[in-house]
PDB file of N, CA and C in Angstrom:
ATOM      1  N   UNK A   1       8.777   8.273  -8.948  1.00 92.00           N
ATOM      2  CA  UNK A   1       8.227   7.468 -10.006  1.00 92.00           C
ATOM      3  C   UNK A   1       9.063   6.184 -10.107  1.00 92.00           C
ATOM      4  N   UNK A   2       8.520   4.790 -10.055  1.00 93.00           N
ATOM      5  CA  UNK A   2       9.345   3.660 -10.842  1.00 93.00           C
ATOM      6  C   UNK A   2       8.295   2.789 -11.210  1.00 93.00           C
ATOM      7  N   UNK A   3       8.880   2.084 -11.603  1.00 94.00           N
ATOM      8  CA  UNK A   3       8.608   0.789 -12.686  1.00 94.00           C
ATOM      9  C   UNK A   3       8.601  -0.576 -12.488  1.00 94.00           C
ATOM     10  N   UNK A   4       8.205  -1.571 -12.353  1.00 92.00           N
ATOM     11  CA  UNK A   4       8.531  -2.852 -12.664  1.00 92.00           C
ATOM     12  C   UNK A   4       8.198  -3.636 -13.371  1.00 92.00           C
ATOM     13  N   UNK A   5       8.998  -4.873 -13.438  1.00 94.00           N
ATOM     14  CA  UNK A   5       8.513  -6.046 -14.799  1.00 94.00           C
ATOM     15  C   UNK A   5       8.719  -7.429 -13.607  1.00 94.00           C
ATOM     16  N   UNK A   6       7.328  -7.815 -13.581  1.00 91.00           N
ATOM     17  CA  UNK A   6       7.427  -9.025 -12.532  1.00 91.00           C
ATOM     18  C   UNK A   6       7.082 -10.365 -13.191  1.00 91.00           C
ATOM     19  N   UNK A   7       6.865 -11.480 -12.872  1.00 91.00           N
ATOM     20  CA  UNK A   7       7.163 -12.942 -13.475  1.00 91.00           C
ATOM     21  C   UNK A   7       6.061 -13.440 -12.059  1.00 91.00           C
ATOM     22  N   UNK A   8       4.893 -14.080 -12.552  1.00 88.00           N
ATOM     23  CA  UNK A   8       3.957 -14.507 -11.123  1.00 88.00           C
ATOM     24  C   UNK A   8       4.000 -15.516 -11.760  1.00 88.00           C
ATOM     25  N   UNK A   9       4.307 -16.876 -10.634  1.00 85.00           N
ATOM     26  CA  UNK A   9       3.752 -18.278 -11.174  1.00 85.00           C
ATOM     27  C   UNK A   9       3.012 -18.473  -9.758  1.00 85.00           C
ATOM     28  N   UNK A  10       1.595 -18.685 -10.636  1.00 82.00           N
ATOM     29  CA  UNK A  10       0.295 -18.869  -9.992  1.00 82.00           C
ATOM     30  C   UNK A  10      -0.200 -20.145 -10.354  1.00 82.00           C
ATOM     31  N   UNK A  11      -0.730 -20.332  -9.001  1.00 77.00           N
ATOM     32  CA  UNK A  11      -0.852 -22.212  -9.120  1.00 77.00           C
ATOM     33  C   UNK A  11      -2.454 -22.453  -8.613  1.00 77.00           C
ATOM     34  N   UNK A  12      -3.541 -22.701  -9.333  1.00 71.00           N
ATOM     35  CA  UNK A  12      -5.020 -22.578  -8.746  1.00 71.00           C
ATOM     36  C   UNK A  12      -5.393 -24.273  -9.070  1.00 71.00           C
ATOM     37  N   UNK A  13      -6.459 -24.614  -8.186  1.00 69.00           N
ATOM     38  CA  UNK A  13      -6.897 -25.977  -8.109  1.00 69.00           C
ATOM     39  C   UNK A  13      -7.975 -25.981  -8.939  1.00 69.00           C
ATOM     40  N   UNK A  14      -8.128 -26.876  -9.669  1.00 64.00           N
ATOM     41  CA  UNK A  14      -8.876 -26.950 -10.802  1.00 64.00           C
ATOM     42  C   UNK A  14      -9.462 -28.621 -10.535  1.00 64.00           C
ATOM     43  N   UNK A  15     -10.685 -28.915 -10.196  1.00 49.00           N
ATOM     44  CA  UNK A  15     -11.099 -30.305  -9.710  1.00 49.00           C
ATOM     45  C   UNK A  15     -10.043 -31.380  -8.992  1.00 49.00           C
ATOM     46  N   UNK A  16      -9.354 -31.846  -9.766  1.00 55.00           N
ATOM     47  CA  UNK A  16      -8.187 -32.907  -8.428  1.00 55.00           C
ATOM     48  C   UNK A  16      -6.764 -32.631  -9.389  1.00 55.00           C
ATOM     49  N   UNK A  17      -6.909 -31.837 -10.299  1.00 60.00           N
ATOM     50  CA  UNK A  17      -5.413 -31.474 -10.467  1.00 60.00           C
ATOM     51  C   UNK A  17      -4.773 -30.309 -10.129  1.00 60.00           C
ATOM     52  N   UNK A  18      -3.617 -29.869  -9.843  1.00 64.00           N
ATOM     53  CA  UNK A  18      -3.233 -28.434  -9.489  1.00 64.00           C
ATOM     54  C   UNK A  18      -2.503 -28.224 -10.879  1.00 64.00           C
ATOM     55  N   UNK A  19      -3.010 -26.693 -10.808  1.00 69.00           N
ATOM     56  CA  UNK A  19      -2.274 -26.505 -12.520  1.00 69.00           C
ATOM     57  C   UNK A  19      -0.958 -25.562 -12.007  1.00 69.00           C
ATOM     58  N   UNK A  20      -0.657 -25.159 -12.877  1.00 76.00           N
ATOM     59  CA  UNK A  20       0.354 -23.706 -12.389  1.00 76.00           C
ATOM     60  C   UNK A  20       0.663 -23.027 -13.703  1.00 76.00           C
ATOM     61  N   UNK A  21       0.475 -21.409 -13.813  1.00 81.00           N
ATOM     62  CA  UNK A  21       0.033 -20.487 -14.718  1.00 81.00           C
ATOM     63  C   UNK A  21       1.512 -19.558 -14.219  1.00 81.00           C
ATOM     64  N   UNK A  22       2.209 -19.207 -15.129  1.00 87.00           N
ATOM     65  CA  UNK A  22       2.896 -17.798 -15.308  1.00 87.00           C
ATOM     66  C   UNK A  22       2.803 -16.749 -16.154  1.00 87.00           C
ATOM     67  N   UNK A  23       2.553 -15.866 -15.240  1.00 90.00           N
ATOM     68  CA  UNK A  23       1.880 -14.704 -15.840  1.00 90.00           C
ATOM     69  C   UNK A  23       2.985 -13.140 -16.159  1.00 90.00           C
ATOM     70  N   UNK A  24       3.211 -12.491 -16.834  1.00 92.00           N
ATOM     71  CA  UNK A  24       4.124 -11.559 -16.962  1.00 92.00           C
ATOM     72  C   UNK A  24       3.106  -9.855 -16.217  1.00 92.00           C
ATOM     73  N   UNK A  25       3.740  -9.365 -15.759  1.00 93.00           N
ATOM     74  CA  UNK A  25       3.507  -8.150 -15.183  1.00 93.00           C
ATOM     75  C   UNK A  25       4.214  -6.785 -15.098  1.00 93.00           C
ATOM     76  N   UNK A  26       3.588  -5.711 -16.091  1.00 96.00           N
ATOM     77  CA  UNK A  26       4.498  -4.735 -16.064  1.00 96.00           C
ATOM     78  C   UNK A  26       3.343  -3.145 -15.265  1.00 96.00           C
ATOM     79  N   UNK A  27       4.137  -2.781 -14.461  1.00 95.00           N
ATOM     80  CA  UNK A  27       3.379  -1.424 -13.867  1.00 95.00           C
ATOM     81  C   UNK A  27       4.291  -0.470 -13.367  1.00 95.00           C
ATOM     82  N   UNK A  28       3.534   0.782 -13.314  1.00 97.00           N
ATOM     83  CA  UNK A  28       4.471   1.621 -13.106  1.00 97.00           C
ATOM     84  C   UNK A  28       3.628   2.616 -11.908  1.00 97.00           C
ATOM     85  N   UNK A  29       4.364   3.076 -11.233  1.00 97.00           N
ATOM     86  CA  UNK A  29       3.722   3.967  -9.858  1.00 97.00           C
ATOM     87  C   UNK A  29       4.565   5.392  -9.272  1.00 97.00           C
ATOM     88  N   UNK A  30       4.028   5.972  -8.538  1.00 97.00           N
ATOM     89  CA  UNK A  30       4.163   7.125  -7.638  1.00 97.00           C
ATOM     90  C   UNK A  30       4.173   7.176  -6.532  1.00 97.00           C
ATOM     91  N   UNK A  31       4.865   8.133  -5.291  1.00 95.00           N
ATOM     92  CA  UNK A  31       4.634   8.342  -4.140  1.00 95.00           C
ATOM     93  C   UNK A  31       5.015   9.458  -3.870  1.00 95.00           C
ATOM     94  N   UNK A  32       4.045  10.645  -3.585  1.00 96.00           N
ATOM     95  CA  UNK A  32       3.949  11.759  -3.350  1.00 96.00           C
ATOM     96  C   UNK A  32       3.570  12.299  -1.848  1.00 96.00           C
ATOM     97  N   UNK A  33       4.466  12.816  -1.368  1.00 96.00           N
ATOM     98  CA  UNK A  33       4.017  13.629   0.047  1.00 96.00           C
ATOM     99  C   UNK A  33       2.963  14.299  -0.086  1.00 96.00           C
ATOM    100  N   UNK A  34       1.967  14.327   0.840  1.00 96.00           N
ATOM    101  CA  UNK A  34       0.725  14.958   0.645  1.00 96.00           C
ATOM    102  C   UNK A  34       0.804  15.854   1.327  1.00 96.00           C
ATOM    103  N   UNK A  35       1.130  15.555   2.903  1.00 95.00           N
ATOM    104  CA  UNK A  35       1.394  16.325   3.855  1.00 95.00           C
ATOM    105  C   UNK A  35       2.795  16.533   4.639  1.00 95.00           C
ATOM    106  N   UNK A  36       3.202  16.641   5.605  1.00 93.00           N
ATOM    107  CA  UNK A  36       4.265  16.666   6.349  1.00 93.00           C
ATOM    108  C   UNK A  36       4.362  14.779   6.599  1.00 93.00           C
ATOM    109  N   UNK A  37       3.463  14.375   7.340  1.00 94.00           N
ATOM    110  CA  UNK A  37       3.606  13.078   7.441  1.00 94.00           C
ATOM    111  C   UNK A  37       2.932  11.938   7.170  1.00 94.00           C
ATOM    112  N   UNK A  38       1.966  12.324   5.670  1.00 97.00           N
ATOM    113  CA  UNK A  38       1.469  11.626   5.313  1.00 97.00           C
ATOM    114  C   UNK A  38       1.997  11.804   3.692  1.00 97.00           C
ATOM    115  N   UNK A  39       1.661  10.379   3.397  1.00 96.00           N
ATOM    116  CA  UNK A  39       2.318   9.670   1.792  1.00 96.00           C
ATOM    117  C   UNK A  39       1.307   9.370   1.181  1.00 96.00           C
ATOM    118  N   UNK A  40       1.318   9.335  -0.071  1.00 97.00           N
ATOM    119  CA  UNK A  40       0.316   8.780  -1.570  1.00 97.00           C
ATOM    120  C   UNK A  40       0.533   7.851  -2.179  1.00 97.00           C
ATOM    121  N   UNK A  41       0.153   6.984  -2.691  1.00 96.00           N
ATOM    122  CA  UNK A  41       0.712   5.998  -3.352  1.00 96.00           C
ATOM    123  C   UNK A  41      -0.402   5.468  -4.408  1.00 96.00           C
ATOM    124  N   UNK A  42       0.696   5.308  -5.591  1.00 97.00           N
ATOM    125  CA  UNK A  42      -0.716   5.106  -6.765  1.00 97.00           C
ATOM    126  C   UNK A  42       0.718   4.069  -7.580  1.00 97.00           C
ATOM    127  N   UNK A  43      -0.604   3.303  -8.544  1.00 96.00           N
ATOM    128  CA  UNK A  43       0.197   2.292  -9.203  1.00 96.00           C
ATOM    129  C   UNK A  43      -0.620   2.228 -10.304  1.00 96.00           C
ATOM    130  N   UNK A  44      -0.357   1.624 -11.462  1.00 97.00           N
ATOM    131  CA  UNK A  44      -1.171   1.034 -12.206  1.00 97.00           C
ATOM    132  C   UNK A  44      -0.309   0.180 -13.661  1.00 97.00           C
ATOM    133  N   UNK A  45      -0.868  -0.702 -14.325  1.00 96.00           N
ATOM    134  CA  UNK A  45      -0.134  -2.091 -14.801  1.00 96.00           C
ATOM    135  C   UNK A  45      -1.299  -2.833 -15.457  1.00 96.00           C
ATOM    136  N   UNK A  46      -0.184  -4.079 -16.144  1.00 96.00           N
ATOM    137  CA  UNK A  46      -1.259  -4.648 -16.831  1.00 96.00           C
ATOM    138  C   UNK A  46      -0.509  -6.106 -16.617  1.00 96.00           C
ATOM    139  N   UNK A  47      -1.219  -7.486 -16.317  1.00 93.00           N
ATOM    140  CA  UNK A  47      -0.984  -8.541 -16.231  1.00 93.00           C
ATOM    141  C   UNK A  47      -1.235  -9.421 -17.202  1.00 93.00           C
ATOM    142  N   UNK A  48      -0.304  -9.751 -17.837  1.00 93.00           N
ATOM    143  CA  UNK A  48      -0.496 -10.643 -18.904  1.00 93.00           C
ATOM    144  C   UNK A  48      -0.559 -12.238 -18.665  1.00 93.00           C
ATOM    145  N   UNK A  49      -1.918 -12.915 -19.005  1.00 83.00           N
ATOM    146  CA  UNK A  49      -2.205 -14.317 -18.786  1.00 83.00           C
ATOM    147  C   UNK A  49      -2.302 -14.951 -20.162  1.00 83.00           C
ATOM    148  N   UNK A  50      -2.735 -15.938 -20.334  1.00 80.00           N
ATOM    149  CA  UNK A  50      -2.308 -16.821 -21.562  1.00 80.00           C
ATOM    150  C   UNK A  50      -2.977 -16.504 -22.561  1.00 80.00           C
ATOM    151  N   UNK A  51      -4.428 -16.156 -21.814  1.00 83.00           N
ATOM    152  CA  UNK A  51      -5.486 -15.860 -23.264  1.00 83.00           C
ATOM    153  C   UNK A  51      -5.594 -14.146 -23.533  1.00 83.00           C
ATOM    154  N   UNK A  52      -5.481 -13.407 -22.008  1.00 87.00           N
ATOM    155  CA  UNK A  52      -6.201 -11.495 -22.228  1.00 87.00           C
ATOM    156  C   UNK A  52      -4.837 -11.507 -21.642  1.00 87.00           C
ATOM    157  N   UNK A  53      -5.284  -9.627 -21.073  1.00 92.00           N
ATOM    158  CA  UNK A  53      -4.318  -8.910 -20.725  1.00 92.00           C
ATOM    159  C   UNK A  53      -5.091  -8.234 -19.638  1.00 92.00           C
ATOM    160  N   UNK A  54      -5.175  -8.356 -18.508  1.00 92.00           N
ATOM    161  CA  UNK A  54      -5.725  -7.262 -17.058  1.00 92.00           C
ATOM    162  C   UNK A  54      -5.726  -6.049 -16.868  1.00 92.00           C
ATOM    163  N   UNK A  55      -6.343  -5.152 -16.533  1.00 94.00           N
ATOM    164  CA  UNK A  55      -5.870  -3.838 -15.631  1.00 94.00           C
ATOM    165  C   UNK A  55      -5.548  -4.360 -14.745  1.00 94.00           C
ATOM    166  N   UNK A  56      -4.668  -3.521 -14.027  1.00 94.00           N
ATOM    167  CA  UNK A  56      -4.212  -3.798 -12.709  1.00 94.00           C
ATOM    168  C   UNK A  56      -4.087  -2.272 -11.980  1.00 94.00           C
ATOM    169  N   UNK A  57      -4.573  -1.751 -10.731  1.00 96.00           N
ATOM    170  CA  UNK A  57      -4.559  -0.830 -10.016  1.00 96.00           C
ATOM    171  C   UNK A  57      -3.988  -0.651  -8.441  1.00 96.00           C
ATOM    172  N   UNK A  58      -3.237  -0.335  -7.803  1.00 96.00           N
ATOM    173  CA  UNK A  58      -3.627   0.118  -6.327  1.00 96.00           C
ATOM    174  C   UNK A  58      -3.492   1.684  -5.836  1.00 96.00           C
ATOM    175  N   UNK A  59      -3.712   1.932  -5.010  1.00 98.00           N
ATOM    176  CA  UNK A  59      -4.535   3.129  -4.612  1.00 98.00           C
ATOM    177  C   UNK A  59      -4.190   3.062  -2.691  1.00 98.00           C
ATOM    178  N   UNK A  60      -3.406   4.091  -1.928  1.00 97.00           N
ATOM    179  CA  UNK A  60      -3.069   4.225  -1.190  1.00 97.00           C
ATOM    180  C   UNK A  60      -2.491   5.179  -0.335  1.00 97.00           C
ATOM    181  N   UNK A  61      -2.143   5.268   0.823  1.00 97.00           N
ATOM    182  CA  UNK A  61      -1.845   6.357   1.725  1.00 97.00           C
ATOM    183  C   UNK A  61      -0.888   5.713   3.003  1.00 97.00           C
ATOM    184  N   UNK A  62      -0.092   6.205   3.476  1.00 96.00           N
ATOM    185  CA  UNK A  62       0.760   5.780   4.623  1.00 96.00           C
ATOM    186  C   UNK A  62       0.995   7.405   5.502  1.00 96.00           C
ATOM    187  N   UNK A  63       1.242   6.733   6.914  1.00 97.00           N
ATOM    188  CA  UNK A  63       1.053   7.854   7.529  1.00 97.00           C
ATOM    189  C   UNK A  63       2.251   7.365   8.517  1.00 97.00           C
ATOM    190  N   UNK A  64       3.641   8.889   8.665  1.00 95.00           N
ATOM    191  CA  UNK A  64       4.344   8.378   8.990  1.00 95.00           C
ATOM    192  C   UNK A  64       4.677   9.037  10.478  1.00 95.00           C
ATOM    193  N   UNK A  65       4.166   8.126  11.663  1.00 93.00           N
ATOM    194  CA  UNK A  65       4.117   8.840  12.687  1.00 93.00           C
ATOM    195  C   UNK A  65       5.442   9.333  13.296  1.00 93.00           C
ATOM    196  N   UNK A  66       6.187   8.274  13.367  1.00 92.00           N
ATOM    197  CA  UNK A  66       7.768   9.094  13.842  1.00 92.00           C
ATOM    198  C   UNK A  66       8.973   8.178  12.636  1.00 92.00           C
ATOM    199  N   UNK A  67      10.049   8.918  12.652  1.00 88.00           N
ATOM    200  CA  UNK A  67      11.130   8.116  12.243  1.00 88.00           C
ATOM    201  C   UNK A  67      10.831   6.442  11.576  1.00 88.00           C
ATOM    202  N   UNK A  68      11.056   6.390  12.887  1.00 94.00           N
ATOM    203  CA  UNK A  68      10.799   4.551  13.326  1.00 94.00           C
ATOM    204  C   UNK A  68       9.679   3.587  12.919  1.00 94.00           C
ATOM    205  N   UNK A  69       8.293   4.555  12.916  1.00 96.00           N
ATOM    206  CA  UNK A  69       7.050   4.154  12.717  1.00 96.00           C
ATOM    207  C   UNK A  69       6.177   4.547  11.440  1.00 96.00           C
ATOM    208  N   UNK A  70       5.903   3.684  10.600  1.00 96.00           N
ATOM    209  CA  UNK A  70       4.782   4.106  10.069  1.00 96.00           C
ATOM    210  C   UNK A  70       3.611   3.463   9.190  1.00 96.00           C
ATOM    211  N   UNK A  71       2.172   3.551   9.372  1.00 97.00           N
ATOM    212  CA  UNK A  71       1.347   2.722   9.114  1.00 97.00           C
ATOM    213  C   UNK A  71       0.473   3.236   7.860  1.00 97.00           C
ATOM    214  N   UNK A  72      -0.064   2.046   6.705  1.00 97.00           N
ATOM    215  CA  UNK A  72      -0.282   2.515   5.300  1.00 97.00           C
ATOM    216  C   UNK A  72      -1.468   1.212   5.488  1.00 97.00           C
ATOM    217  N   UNK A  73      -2.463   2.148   4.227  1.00 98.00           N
ATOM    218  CA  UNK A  73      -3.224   1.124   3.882  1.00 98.00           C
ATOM    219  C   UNK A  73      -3.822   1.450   2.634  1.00 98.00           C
ATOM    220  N   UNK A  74      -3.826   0.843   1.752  1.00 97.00           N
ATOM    221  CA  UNK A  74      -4.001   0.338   0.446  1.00 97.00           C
ATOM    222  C   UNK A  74      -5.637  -0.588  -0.031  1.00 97.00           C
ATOM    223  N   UNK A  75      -5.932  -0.027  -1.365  1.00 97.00           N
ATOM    224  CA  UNK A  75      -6.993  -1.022  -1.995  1.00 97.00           C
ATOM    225  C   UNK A  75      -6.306  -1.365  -3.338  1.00 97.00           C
ATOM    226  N   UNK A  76      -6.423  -2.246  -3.945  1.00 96.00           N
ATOM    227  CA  UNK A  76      -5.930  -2.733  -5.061  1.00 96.00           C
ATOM    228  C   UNK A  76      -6.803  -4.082  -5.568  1.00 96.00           C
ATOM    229  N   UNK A  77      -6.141  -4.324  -6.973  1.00 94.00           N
ATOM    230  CA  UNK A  77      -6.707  -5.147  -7.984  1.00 94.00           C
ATOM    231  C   UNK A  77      -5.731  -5.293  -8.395  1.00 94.00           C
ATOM    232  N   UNK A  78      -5.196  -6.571  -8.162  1.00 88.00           N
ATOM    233  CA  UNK A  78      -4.056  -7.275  -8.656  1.00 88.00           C
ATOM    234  C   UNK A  78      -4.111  -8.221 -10.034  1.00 88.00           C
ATOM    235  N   UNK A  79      -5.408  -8.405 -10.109  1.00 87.00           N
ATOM    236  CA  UNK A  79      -5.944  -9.310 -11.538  1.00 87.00           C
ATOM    237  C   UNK A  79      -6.126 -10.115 -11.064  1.00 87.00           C
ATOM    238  N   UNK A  80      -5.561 -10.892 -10.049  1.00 84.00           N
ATOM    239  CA  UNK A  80      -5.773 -12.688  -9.880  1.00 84.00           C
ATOM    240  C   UNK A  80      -6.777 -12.904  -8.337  1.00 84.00           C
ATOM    241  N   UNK A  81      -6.911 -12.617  -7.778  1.00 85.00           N
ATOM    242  CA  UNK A  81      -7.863 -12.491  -6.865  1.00 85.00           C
ATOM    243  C   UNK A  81      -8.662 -11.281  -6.420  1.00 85.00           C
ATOM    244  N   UNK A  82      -9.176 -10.490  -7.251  1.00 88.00           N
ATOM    245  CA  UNK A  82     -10.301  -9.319  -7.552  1.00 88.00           C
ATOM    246  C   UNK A  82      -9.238  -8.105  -6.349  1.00 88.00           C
ATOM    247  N   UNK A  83     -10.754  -7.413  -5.779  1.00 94.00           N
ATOM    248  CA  UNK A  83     -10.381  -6.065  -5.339  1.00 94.00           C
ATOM    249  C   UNK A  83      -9.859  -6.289  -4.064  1.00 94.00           C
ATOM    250  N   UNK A  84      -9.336  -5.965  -3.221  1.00 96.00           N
ATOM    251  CA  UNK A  84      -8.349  -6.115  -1.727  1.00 96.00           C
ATOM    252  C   UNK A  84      -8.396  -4.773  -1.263  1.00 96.00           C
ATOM    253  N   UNK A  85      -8.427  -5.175   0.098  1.00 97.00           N
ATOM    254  CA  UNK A  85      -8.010  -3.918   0.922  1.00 97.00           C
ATOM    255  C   UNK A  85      -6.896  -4.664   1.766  1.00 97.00           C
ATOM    256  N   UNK A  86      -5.572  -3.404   1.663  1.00 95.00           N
ATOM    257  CA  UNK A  86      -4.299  -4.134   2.271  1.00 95.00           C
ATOM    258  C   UNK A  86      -4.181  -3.202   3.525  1.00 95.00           C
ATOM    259  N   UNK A  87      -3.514  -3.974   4.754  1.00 97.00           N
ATOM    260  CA  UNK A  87      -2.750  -2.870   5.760  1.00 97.00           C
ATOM    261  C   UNK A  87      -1.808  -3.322   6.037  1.00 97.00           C
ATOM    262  N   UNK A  88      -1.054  -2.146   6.151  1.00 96.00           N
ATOM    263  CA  UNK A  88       0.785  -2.352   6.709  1.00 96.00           C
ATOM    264  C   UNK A  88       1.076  -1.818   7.795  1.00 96.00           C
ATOM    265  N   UNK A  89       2.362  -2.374   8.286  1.00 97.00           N
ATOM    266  CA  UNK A  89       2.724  -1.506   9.349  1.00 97.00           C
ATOM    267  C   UNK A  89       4.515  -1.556   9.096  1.00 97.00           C
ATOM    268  N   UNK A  90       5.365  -0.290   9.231  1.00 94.00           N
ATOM    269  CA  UNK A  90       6.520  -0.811   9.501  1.00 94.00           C
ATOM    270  C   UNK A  90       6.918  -0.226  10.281  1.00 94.00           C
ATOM    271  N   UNK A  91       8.181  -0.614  10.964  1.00 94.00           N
ATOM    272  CA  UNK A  91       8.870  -0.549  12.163  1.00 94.00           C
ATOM    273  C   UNK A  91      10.750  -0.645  12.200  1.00 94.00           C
ATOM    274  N   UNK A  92      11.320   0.260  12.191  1.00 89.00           N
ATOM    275  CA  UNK A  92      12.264   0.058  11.048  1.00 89.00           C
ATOM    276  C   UNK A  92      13.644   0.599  12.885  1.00 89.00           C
ATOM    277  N   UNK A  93      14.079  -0.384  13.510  1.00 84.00           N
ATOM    278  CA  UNK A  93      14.791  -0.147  14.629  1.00 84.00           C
ATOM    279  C   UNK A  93      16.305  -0.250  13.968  1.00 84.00           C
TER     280      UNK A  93
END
């Protein structure tokens, strides 16, 4: 189980000026062995912008083929650019 408290300064184009928005972010998540070499991963949070407040979700699995190797992929909703599908890979020599 952990936690974080993040600080996003988000900068979107708005006709010919660029603005820039900081937003506060607090969520908290899990990662549970499912199997021998596969992982879970769950999150969920709320993003605070100037006027509301967001859900925020991701939703995931990593699969860890050896030691050295292992590849994850994720859907999420971060608040600021809708729903995503993420993939990773790491490689850790």
């Amino acid at each position: 189980m952990y936690g974080q408290l993040l600080i996003h300064n988000v900068k979107t184009r708005d006709d010919e000026k660029f603005d820039s928005e900081f937003m506060s972010e607090f969520n908290i998540g899990s990662r549970i062995w499912l199997l021998q070499n596969i992982e879970g991963t769950g999150q969920i949070g709320m993003l605070n912008r100037r006027d509301d407040t967001v859900f925020i979700w991701s939703v995931g699995a990593r699969f860890h083929s050896t030691e050295a190797l292992s590849l994850g992929a994720d859907i999420k909703d971060g608040g600021i650019y809708g729903p995503q599908a993420q993939m990773s890979v790491e490689f850790t020599f």
